[in-house]
Amino acid sequence: MENKTLFEKLTDYSDGDYYPFHMPGHKRNSDGSLKNISPYDYDITEIDGFDNLHAPAGILRERMEKASDFYESKKSYYLVNGSTCGILAAISACCHIRSASDKKRDGITKKNKIIMARNSHTAAYNSVLINELDALYVYPDLIEEYGINGGIPPEKIEEILKREKLEGNIASICCVFITSPTYEGIVSDILSISRICRSYNIPLVVDEAHGAHFSMHKDFPISALELGADIVIQSLHKTLPSLTQTAMLHIGKNSPADEREIEKYLRIFQTSSPSYVLMASIDECIDKLMEDTFTPFDRLKGELTEFYSRAEKFTNIKLLEKSIIGKNSVYDFDISKLVIFPRSNQYNGQVLYERLLEKYHLQMEMASLNYVIAMTSVNDTKEGFERLFHALDDIDRGIRLYELPLLKERNYKPVKLSEAVVFSKISDALMKEKEYIDIDKAEGRVGAEFIYIYPPGIPVIAPGEMLSGEILRYLKECIQKGLNVLGLSEDSKQVPVTAESWSSLEFKKLSLYDLF
């Protein structure tokens, strides 16, 4: 075991030559504004003159109002517990609708259903859990060419809304919740989805954690806030020059969202001692963007355009392209996400990730079975792009020279998420008696915990879903290839399941909605 403190490890990494193609978006390059400062010099509490995030009346209120003007929102809030607290607060607020029962007091109506993209982050599932909601899942399109999830088809959301209205349940739905962009940068048709939601008077909440930079340049996708979403949560630290844990929640201009309920739940889910260093980082980031948005993002666009153009020469490495064709639609794509696929017998995503790290000292954001992701931002340097290109060029040439026979096309078929939902309430599944059984004997059983690959933190199995053979084989392959699979036993050989058991044949007789 290393006999080093965490700070010593951080110092070694910072002093080394490892290049960060990972979040946070400042890339350890502060452009001089916060360079060489000690956080201890600026770490304070709610002393005189510095306002209170949970009851802003001074400088914090003024700065958040300026941010709201910049983003053209009805209201914007600083978040210092990441997008996680924004997601928790947004869904919770939508569940509790304040309606005036008379002139003297308000009444609260509790809603108990949510229409939710199945490829949502664990934070959304945690909100579903603590609010004891029935989750009506809507499944993303599949991009079979690359083996990744696409966007959420608007027509699938409308199908669920129509069914719920026909059955008299529309008033029980708190919101529609989707993630756009995905971790890989694929964007849903937010404009169509927002119009559908508005026609049913259901708020649309968008986890835009990976899209805080969208509104900064015309060559990035359009932000969900501009396309009619009611509540949008963005992680500044992911793609903008801001410290880890910094994020924002925006309420759309024409949103029916209740500000008082959102603020109440932000007080619950954010720390009661918010860091002024983190809030100053948000402030500095927004201030720099307001001063000059075009120049840094136009430079980034130029670097990305050149990188994609040069990468066309690769024969055994493929980058995700701008127009993504799914089964149901063509999706827009965030070009700042470099999603890199090796087409080789020798390489999978994890092997490529490790080679880039160990030989070339390039730290990627994540690895999956089939690809790696390099995250870029306005604080990336030309040298960083050059190092990545030459490393990939070297690997591409090495595959051509030494690998026989050459695998021209790799099978990137995506894993199909389970659509057999036994317990629509996650809380019901988690409260059931559970046991751990061998992963090879788990087919047809019902998951009792979240099982997911981290990153990105999207459950492969959510509590209450049936474990299919395909999913179990996928999990075994992820374990074999060295990916970080969470939710299994310590030795990764056993799966948590509910004590009840159903056969696969019984499920085949039922539709998804019959299971509710």
Coordinates of C-alpha atoms in Angstrom, one line a residue:
M1 CA 0.0 0.0 0.0
E2 CA 1.2 3.5 -0.8
N3 CA 2.3 5.5 2.2
K4 CA 1.1 8.8 0.8
T5 CA -1.6 11.3 1.7
L6 CA -4.3 12.2 -0.8
F7 CA -2.8 15.7 -1.1
E8 CA 0.6 14.1 -2.0
K9 CA -1.0 12.0 -4.6
L10 CA -2.8 15.0 -6.1
T11 CA 0.5 16.9 -6.1
D12 CA 2.3 14.1 -7.9
Y13 CA -0.5 14.0 -10.5
S14 CA -0.5 17.8 -11.0
D15 CA 3.3 17.9 -11.3
G16 CA 3.4 15.0 -13.8
D17 CA 2.9 15.0 -17.5
Y18 CA -0.5 13.3 -17.6
Y19 CA -2.9 15.2 -19.8
P20 CA -6.5 15.5 -18.6
F21 CA -9.0 14.5 -21.2
H22 CA -11.5 14.2 -18.3
M23 CA -13.7 16.5 -16.3
P24 CA -13.5 19.1 -14.6
G25 CA -13.6 21.5 -17.6
H26 CA -10.9 23.8 -16.2
K27 CA -8.4 21.1 -17.0
R28 CA -6.2 22.3 -14.1
N29 CA -5.6 25.4 -16.2
S30 CA -7.1 28.4 -14.5
D31 CA -6.0 31.1 -17.0
G32 CA -4.3 33.0 -14.2
S33 CA -7.5 34.1 -12.3
L34 CA -7.1 31.6 -9.5
K35 CA -3.6 30.4 -10.1
N36 CA -1.3 29.8 -7.1
I37 CA -4.0 30.8 -4.6
S38 CA -4.5 28.8 -1.4
P39 CA -8.1 27.8 -0.9
Y40 CA -7.6 28.3 2.9
D41 CA -7.2 32.0 2.3
Y42 CA -10.8 32.2 0.8
D43 CA -12.6 29.6 2.8
I44 CA -15.3 31.3 4.9
T45 CA -18.8 30.8 6.2
E46 CA -21.8 33.1 6.1
I47 CA -20.1 36.2 7.6
D48 CA -21.3 39.7 7.2
G49 CA -21.3 41.0 3.7
F50 CA -21.2 37.6 2.0
D51 CA -24.9 36.7 2.0
N52 CA -26.5 33.2 2.5
L53 CA -27.1 30.8 -0.4
H54 CA -30.3 29.5 1.3
A55 CA -31.8 32.9 1.8
P56 CA -29.9 35.2 -0.7
A57 CA -30.5 38.9 -0.3
G58 CA -27.2 40.4 -1.1
I59 CA -24.3 39.6 -3.4
L60 CA -25.3 36.0 -4.1
R61 CA -28.8 37.1 -5.1
E62 CA -27.4 39.8 -7.3
R63 CA -24.9 37.3 -9.0
M64 CA -27.6 34.7 -9.5
E65 CA -29.9 37.3 -11.1
K66 CA -27.0 38.2 -13.5
A67 CA -26.5 34.6 -14.4
S68 CA -30.3 34.2 -15.0
D69 CA -30.1 37.2 -17.4
F70 CA -27.2 35.6 -19.2
Y71 CA -28.9 32.3 -19.6
E72 CA -32.3 33.9 -20.3
S73 CA -34.1 31.9 -17.6
K74 CA -36.9 32.8 -15.3
K75 CA -34.6 32.0 -12.4
S76 CA -31.1 30.4 -12.0
Y77 CA -29.6 28.9 -8.9
Y78 CA -26.0 28.2 -7.9
L79 CA -25.5 24.5 -6.9
V80 CA -22.5 23.4 -4.8
N81 CA -23.5 19.7 -4.5
G82 CA -23.3 19.1 -8.2
S83 CA -26.1 18.3 -10.6
T84 CA -27.1 15.6 -8.2
C85 CA -28.8 18.0 -5.7
G86 CA -30.4 19.8 -8.6
I87 CA -32.0 16.6 -9.9
L88 CA -33.1 15.6 -6.4
A89 CA -34.7 19.0 -5.8
A90 CA -36.3 19.3 -9.2
I91 CA -38.1 16.0 -9.1
S92 CA -39.1 16.4 -5.5
A93 CA -40.5 19.9 -6.2
C94 CA -42.5 18.6 -9.1
C95 CA -44.0 15.9 -6.9
H96 CA -45.4 18.4 -4.4
I97 CA -47.6 20.9 -6.1
R98 CA -48.8 23.9 -4.2
S99 CA -52.4 24.9 -4.9
A100 CA -54.2 27.7 -3.2
S101 CA -57.1 26.2 -1.2
D102 CA -58.2 29.6 0.0
K103 CA -56.8 33.1 0.3
K104 CA -55.1 32.4 3.7
R105 CA -53.2 29.2 3.1
D106 CA -51.8 26.9 0.5
G107 CA -52.4 23.2 0.1
I108 CA -49.9 20.6 -1.2
T109 CA -50.9 17.9 -3.6
K110 CA -48.6 14.9 -3.8
K111 CA -48.1 13.3 -7.2
N112 CA -47.0 9.7 -7.3
K113 CA -45.8 8.9 -10.9
I114 CA -42.9 9.9 -13.1
I115 CA -42.2 9.3 -16.8
M116 CA -38.5 8.8 -16.8
A117 CA -35.8 8.0 -19.3
R118 CA -34.4 4.6 -18.4
N119 CA -30.9 5.8 -19.2
S120 CA -31.0 8.4 -16.4
H121 CA -28.3 8.9 -13.9
T122 CA -28.5 7.3 -10.4
A123 CA -29.4 10.7 -8.9
A124 CA -32.8 10.5 -10.7
Y125 CA -33.4 7.0 -9.4
N126 CA -32.5 8.2 -5.9
S127 CA -35.2 10.9 -6.2
V128 CA -37.7 8.3 -7.4
L129 CA -36.8 6.2 -4.4
I130 CA -37.1 8.8 -1.7
N131 CA -40.3 10.2 -3.1
E132 CA -41.7 6.6 -3.5
L133 CA -42.8 7.2 -7.1
D134 CA -44.1 4.8 -9.7
A135 CA -41.5 4.9 -12.5
L136 CA -42.9 4.7 -16.0
Y137 CA -39.8 4.1 -18.0
V138 CA -39.3 5.4 -21.6
Y139 CA -36.4 3.7 -23.4
P140 CA -33.8 5.4 -25.5
D141 CA -33.3 4.6 -29.1
L142 CA -30.5 2.2 -29.9
I143 CA -27.6 3.1 -32.2
E144 CA -26.6 -0.3 -33.3
E145 CA -23.7 0.9 -35.5
Y146 CA -21.9 2.1 -32.4
G147 CA -23.5 0.0 -29.6
I148 CA -24.7 3.1 -27.6
N149 CA -28.0 4.6 -26.5
G150 CA -29.5 7.3 -28.8
G151 CA -32.0 9.9 -27.8
I152 CA -35.5 9.5 -26.3
P153 CA -38.1 9.2 -29.1
P154 CA -40.8 11.9 -28.5
E155 CA -43.5 9.5 -29.7
K156 CA -42.7 7.1 -26.9
I157 CA -43.3 9.8 -24.3
E158 CA -46.6 10.7 -26.0
E159 CA -47.7 7.1 -26.0
I160 CA -47.3 6.9 -22.2
L161 CA -49.1 10.3 -21.7
K162 CA -52.0 9.2 -23.9
R163 CA -52.4 6.0 -22.0
E164 CA -52.2 7.6 -18.6
K165 CA -54.8 10.2 -19.7
L166 CA -57.1 7.6 -21.1
E167 CA -56.9 5.7 -17.8
G168 CA -57.5 8.8 -15.8
N169 CA -54.0 9.0 -14.3
I170 CA -52.6 12.1 -15.9
A171 CA -53.0 14.2 -12.7
S172 CA -50.7 11.7 -10.9
I173 CA -47.7 12.4 -13.1
C174 CA -45.2 14.8 -11.5
C175 CA -43.0 15.3 -14.5
V176 CA -41.2 13.9 -17.5
F177 CA -37.5 13.4 -16.8
I178 CA -34.9 12.8 -19.5
T179 CA -31.1 13.1 -19.9
S180 CA -29.9 15.1 -22.8
P181 CA -27.1 14.9 -23.9
T182 CA -26.1 11.4 -23.0
Y183 CA -22.6 10.7 -21.7
E184 CA -21.6 10.1 -25.3
G185 CA -23.0 13.5 -26.3
I186 CA -26.2 12.4 -28.1
V187 CA -29.0 14.9 -27.9
S188 CA -32.8 14.2 -27.8
D189 CA -35.4 16.2 -29.7
I190 CA -36.1 18.5 -26.8
L191 CA -38.3 20.8 -28.8
S192 CA -40.8 18.1 -29.7
I193 CA -40.7 16.6 -26.3
S194 CA -41.3 20.0 -24.6
R195 CA -44.3 20.7 -26.9
I196 CA -45.8 17.3 -26.1
C197 CA -45.3 17.8 -22.3
R198 CA -46.8 21.3 -22.5
S199 CA -49.9 20.0 -24.3
Y200 CA -50.5 17.7 -21.3
N201 CA -49.5 20.4 -18.8
I202 CA -46.7 18.1 -17.5
P203 CA -43.4 19.8 -16.6
L204 CA -40.3 18.6 -18.5
V205 CA -37.1 18.3 -16.5
V206 CA -33.9 17.8 -18.4
D207 CA -30.6 16.6 -16.9
E208 CA -28.3 18.6 -19.1
A209 CA -25.3 18.0 -16.9
H210 CA -23.0 17.4 -19.8
G211 CA -24.3 20.3 -21.8
A212 CA -23.5 23.5 -19.8
H213 CA -21.5 24.7 -22.8
F214 CA -24.3 24.3 -25.4
S215 CA -25.5 27.9 -25.4
M216 CA -22.0 29.3 -25.8
H217 CA -21.5 28.6 -29.6
K218 CA -23.7 28.0 -32.6
D219 CA -21.9 24.8 -33.5
F220 CA -22.9 23.0 -30.3
P221 CA -26.5 21.7 -29.9
I222 CA -29.1 24.1 -28.7
S223 CA -29.6 24.1 -25.0
A224 CA -32.8 22.5 -23.5
L225 CA -33.5 25.8 -21.8
E226 CA -33.9 27.5 -25.2
L227 CA -36.0 24.7 -26.5
G228 CA -38.8 24.9 -23.9
A229 CA -37.7 22.6 -21.0
D230 CA -39.2 23.7 -17.7
I231 CA -36.3 22.9 -15.4
V232 CA -32.7 22.3 -16.7
I233 CA -29.8 21.1 -14.5
Q234 CA -26.3 21.7 -15.8
S235 CA -22.9 20.7 -14.3
L236 CA -20.6 23.6 -14.9
H237 CA -17.6 21.6 -13.8
K238 CA -18.1 19.0 -16.5
T239 CA -17.5 21.1 -19.6
L240 CA -16.8 24.6 -18.4
P241 CA -13.8 26.1 -16.4
S242 CA -15.3 25.7 -12.9
L243 CA -14.4 23.6 -9.9
T244 CA -15.8 20.1 -9.2
Q245 CA -19.2 20.0 -7.6
T246 CA -20.3 23.3 -9.2
A247 CA -23.6 23.3 -11.2
M248 CA -26.7 25.3 -11.9
L249 CA -30.4 24.8 -11.9
H250 CA -32.4 26.9 -14.4
I251 CA -36.2 27.5 -14.5
G252 CA -37.5 28.1 -18.0
K253 CA -39.0 31.5 -18.9
N254 CA -42.5 30.0 -19.4
S255 CA -42.2 27.2 -16.9
P256 CA -45.0 26.4 -14.5
A257 CA -42.5 25.2 -11.9
D258 CA -43.0 26.4 -8.4
E259 CA -40.0 28.4 -7.4
R260 CA -40.8 28.1 -3.7
E261 CA -40.9 24.4 -3.8
I262 CA -37.6 24.2 -5.8
E263 CA -36.0 26.5 -3.2
K264 CA -37.3 24.5 -0.3
Y265 CA -35.9 21.3 -1.7
L266 CA -32.6 22.9 -2.6
R267 CA -32.3 23.8 1.1
I268 CA -32.9 20.2 1.9
F269 CA -30.5 18.6 -0.6
Q270 CA -27.7 21.2 -0.6
T271 CA -25.3 21.4 2.3
S272 CA -26.2 24.0 5.0
S273 CA -22.6 25.2 4.8
P274 CA -22.0 25.9 1.1
S275 CA -18.4 26.5 0.1
Y276 CA -17.7 30.1 -0.8
V277 CA -14.7 28.9 -2.8
L278 CA -17.0 26.8 -5.0
M279 CA -19.5 29.6 -5.3
A280 CA -16.7 32.0 -6.3
S281 CA -15.7 29.5 -8.9
I282 CA -19.2 29.6 -10.4
D283 CA -19.1 33.3 -10.3
E284 CA -15.7 33.5 -12.0
C285 CA -16.8 31.1 -14.7
I286 CA -20.1 32.9 -15.5
D287 CA -18.3 36.3 -15.4
K288 CA -15.7 35.1 -18.0
L289 CA -18.4 33.8 -20.2
M290 CA -20.3 37.1 -20.1
E291 CA -17.1 39.0 -21.0
D292 CA -16.3 36.9 -24.1
T293 CA -18.2 33.8 -25.1
F294 CA -17.2 33.7 -28.7
T295 CA -13.4 33.8 -28.7
P296 CA -12.6 30.7 -26.5
F297 CA -15.4 28.6 -27.9
D298 CA -14.6 29.5 -31.5
R299 CA -11.0 28.4 -30.8
L300 CA -12.2 25.1 -29.3
K301 CA -14.5 24.6 -32.4
G302 CA -11.4 25.1 -34.6
E303 CA -9.3 22.6 -32.7
L304 CA -12.1 20.0 -32.8
T305 CA -12.8 20.5 -36.5
E306 CA -9.1 20.0 -37.3
F307 CA -8.9 16.9 -35.0
Y308 CA -11.9 15.2 -36.6
S309 CA -10.5 16.0 -40.1
R310 CA -7.1 14.5 -39.3
A311 CA -8.7 11.4 -37.7
E312 CA -10.3 10.5 -41.0
K313 CA -7.0 8.9 -42.0
F314 CA -7.3 6.2 -39.3
T315 CA -8.3 2.8 -40.6
N316 CA -8.7 0.9 -37.3
I317 CA -9.9 3.7 -35.0
K318 CA -13.2 5.3 -35.5
L319 CA -14.7 8.4 -34.0
L320 CA -18.4 9.0 -33.4
E321 CA -19.7 11.2 -36.2
K322 CA -22.0 14.2 -36.1
S323 CA -25.2 12.7 -37.5
I324 CA -26.2 9.7 -35.4
I325 CA -28.7 7.4 -37.1
G326 CA -30.9 5.4 -34.8
K327 CA -34.0 3.2 -35.3
N328 CA -36.4 6.1 -34.8
S329 CA -34.5 9.3 -35.8
V330 CA -31.3 11.1 -36.7
Y331 CA -29.7 12.7 -33.6
D332 CA -27.6 15.7 -33.1
F333 CA -24.2 15.1 -31.4
D334 CA -21.9 17.2 -29.2
I335 CA -18.6 17.4 -31.1
S336 CA -16.7 18.3 -27.9
K337 CA -17.1 14.6 -26.8
L338 CA -14.5 12.6 -28.6
V339 CA -15.9 9.0 -28.5
I340 CA -13.2 6.7 -29.8
F341 CA -13.8 3.2 -31.0
P342 CA -11.0 0.7 -31.8
R343 CA -11.8 -1.7 -34.6
S344 CA -9.4 -4.4 -33.7
N345 CA -9.1 -8.0 -32.4
Q346 CA -6.5 -6.7 -30.0
Y347 CA -8.2 -3.7 -28.5
N348 CA -11.5 -3.1 -26.7
G349 CA -12.4 0.1 -24.9
Q350 CA -10.7 -0.8 -21.6
V351 CA -7.5 -1.9 -23.4
L352 CA -7.4 1.3 -25.4
Y353 CA -8.0 3.3 -22.2
E354 CA -5.1 1.6 -20.4
R355 CA -2.7 1.9 -23.3
L356 CA -3.4 5.7 -23.7
L357 CA -2.9 6.1 -19.9
E358 CA 0.2 3.9 -19.4
K359 CA 2.2 4.5 -22.6
Y360 CA 1.1 8.0 -23.6
H361 CA 0.1 9.5 -20.2
L362 CA -3.3 10.6 -21.5
Q363 CA -6.1 10.2 -18.9
M364 CA -9.4 9.6 -20.6
E365 CA -12.8 10.3 -19.0
M366 CA -14.1 6.8 -19.2
A367 CA -13.9 3.4 -20.9
S368 CA -16.7 1.1 -21.9
L369 CA -16.5 -2.4 -23.5
N370 CA -16.3 -0.8 -27.0
Y371 CA -15.0 2.7 -26.7
V372 CA -13.3 5.4 -24.7
I373 CA -14.4 9.0 -24.1
A374 CA -12.1 12.0 -24.2
M375 CA -13.8 15.1 -22.8
T376 CA -12.7 18.5 -24.1
S377 CA -13.3 22.1 -23.1
V378 CA -12.2 25.6 -23.8
N379 CA -9.3 25.1 -21.4
D380 CA -7.8 22.3 -23.5
T381 CA -4.5 23.2 -25.2
K382 CA -3.3 22.7 -28.8
E383 CA -0.6 20.5 -27.3
G384 CA -3.2 18.3 -25.7
F385 CA -5.0 17.7 -29.0
E386 CA -1.7 17.0 -30.7
R387 CA -0.7 14.4 -28.0
L388 CA -4.0 12.6 -28.4
F389 CA -3.9 12.6 -32.2
H390 CA -0.3 11.2 -32.3
A391 CA -1.1 8.6 -29.7
L392 CA -4.1 7.3 -31.7
D393 CA -2.1 7.5 -34.9
D394 CA 0.6 5.4 -33.4
I395 CA -1.9 2.8 -32.1
D396 CA -3.7 2.8 -35.5
R397 CA -0.4 2.1 -37.4
G398 CA 0.5 -0.5 -34.8
I399 CA -2.7 -2.4 -35.4
R400 CA -2.1 -2.3 -39.2
L401 CA 1.4 -3.6 -38.9
Y402 CA 1.1 -6.3 -36.2
E403 CA -2.5 -7.6 -36.1
L404 CA -3.5 -10.3 -38.5
P405 CA -6.2 -11.0 -39.5
L406 CA -7.5 -7.5 -39.3
L407 CA -11.0 -7.0 -38.0
K408 CA -12.6 -4.6 -40.4
E409 CA -15.8 -4.1 -38.4
R410 CA -16.3 -4.7 -34.8
N411 CA -19.7 -5.8 -33.4
Y412 CA -20.9 -2.9 -31.3
K413 CA -24.4 -4.2 -30.6
P414 CA -25.7 -2.4 -27.5
V415 CA -27.1 -4.3 -24.5
K416 CA -30.9 -4.1 -24.3
L417 CA -32.1 -2.9 -21.0
S418 CA -34.8 -5.0 -19.3
E419 CA -38.3 -3.9 -20.1
A420 CA -39.8 -6.5 -17.7
V421 CA -40.6 -4.4 -14.7
V422 CA -42.1 -6.3 -11.8
F423 CA -42.1 -3.5 -9.1
S424 CA -42.9 -0.1 -10.6
K425 CA -41.8 1.4 -7.2
I426 CA -38.1 1.1 -6.7
S427 CA -38.8 1.4 -3.0
D428 CA -41.0 -1.7 -3.1
A429 CA -38.3 -3.8 -4.6
L430 CA -35.6 -2.5 -2.2
M431 CA -37.8 -3.4 0.8
K432 CA -38.3 -7.0 -0.3
E433 CA -36.4 -9.8 1.3
K434 CA -33.2 -10.3 -0.8
E435 CA -30.5 -12.8 -1.3
Y436 CA -27.3 -13.1 -3.3
I437 CA -27.1 -15.8 -6.0
D438 CA -24.5 -16.8 -8.5
I439 CA -24.5 -14.6 -11.6
D440 CA -24.8 -17.8 -13.8
K441 CA -28.1 -18.8 -12.0
A442 CA -29.7 -15.3 -11.9
E443 CA -31.6 -15.3 -15.2
G444 CA -35.3 -14.8 -14.6
R445 CA -34.9 -13.4 -11.1
V446 CA -35.7 -9.9 -10.0
G447 CA -33.0 -7.4 -9.2
A448 CA -33.0 -6.1 -5.6
E449 CA -30.4 -3.4 -5.9
F450 CA -28.9 -1.0 -8.5
I451 CA -26.2 -2.6 -10.6
Y452 CA -24.3 -0.2 -12.8
I453 CA -21.0 0.5 -14.6
Y454 CA -19.2 3.6 -13.2
P455 CA -18.8 5.8 -14.9
P456 CA -21.3 6.8 -16.3
G457 CA -23.5 5.7 -13.3
I458 CA -26.6 4.6 -15.3
P459 CA -28.2 1.5 -13.9
V460 CA -27.9 -1.6 -16.0
I461 CA -30.4 -3.1 -13.6
A462 CA -32.7 -1.0 -11.5
P463 CA -34.5 -2.6 -8.5
G464 CA -37.6 -4.4 -9.6
E465 CA -36.5 -5.4 -13.1
M466 CA -36.1 -8.9 -14.3
L467 CA -32.6 -10.1 -15.0
S468 CA -32.3 -11.2 -18.6
G469 CA -29.7 -13.5 -19.9
E470 CA -28.4 -10.8 -22.2
I471 CA -27.9 -8.4 -19.3
L472 CA -26.1 -11.0 -17.2
R473 CA -23.8 -11.9 -20.0
Y474 CA -23.0 -8.2 -20.5
L475 CA -22.2 -7.8 -16.8
K476 CA -19.9 -10.8 -16.9
E477 CA -18.1 -9.4 -19.9
C478 CA -17.7 -6.0 -18.2
I479 CA -16.2 -7.7 -15.1
Q480 CA -13.9 -9.8 -17.3
K481 CA -12.6 -6.8 -19.2
G482 CA -11.9 -4.9 -15.9
L483 CA -14.7 -2.3 -15.9
N484 CA -15.9 -0.9 -12.6
V485 CA -19.2 -2.8 -12.0
L486 CA -21.0 -1.7 -8.8
G487 CA -23.9 -3.4 -6.9
L488 CA -22.7 -7.0 -7.0
S489 CA -21.1 -9.0 -4.2
E490 CA -17.6 -8.1 -3.2
D491 CA -16.1 -10.8 -5.4
S492 CA -18.4 -9.7 -8.3
K493 CA -19.7 -13.3 -8.6
Q494 CA -23.1 -12.9 -7.1
V495 CA -26.2 -10.8 -7.9
P496 CA -28.6 -9.3 -5.3
V497 CA -32.2 -10.5 -6.1
T498 CA -35.5 -10.5 -4.4
A499 CA -36.6 -13.7 -2.7
E500 CA -39.5 -14.1 -5.1
S501 CA -38.9 -15.7 -8.4
W502 CA -40.7 -15.7 -11.8
S503 CA -40.0 -17.6 -14.9
S504 CA -39.2 -15.9 -18.2
L505 CA -42.2 -17.5 -19.8
E506 CA -44.6 -15.8 -17.4
F507 CA -43.1 -12.4 -18.4
K508 CA -43.5 -13.1 -22.1
K509 CA -47.3 -13.2 -21.7
L510 CA -47.4 -9.7 -20.3
S511 CA -46.8 -6.3 -21.8
L512 CA -44.7 -3.7 -20.0
Y513 CA -47.8 -1.9 -18.7
D514 CA -49.5 -5.1 -17.6
L515 CA -46.7 -5.5 -15.1
F516 CA -47.7 -2.3 -13.4

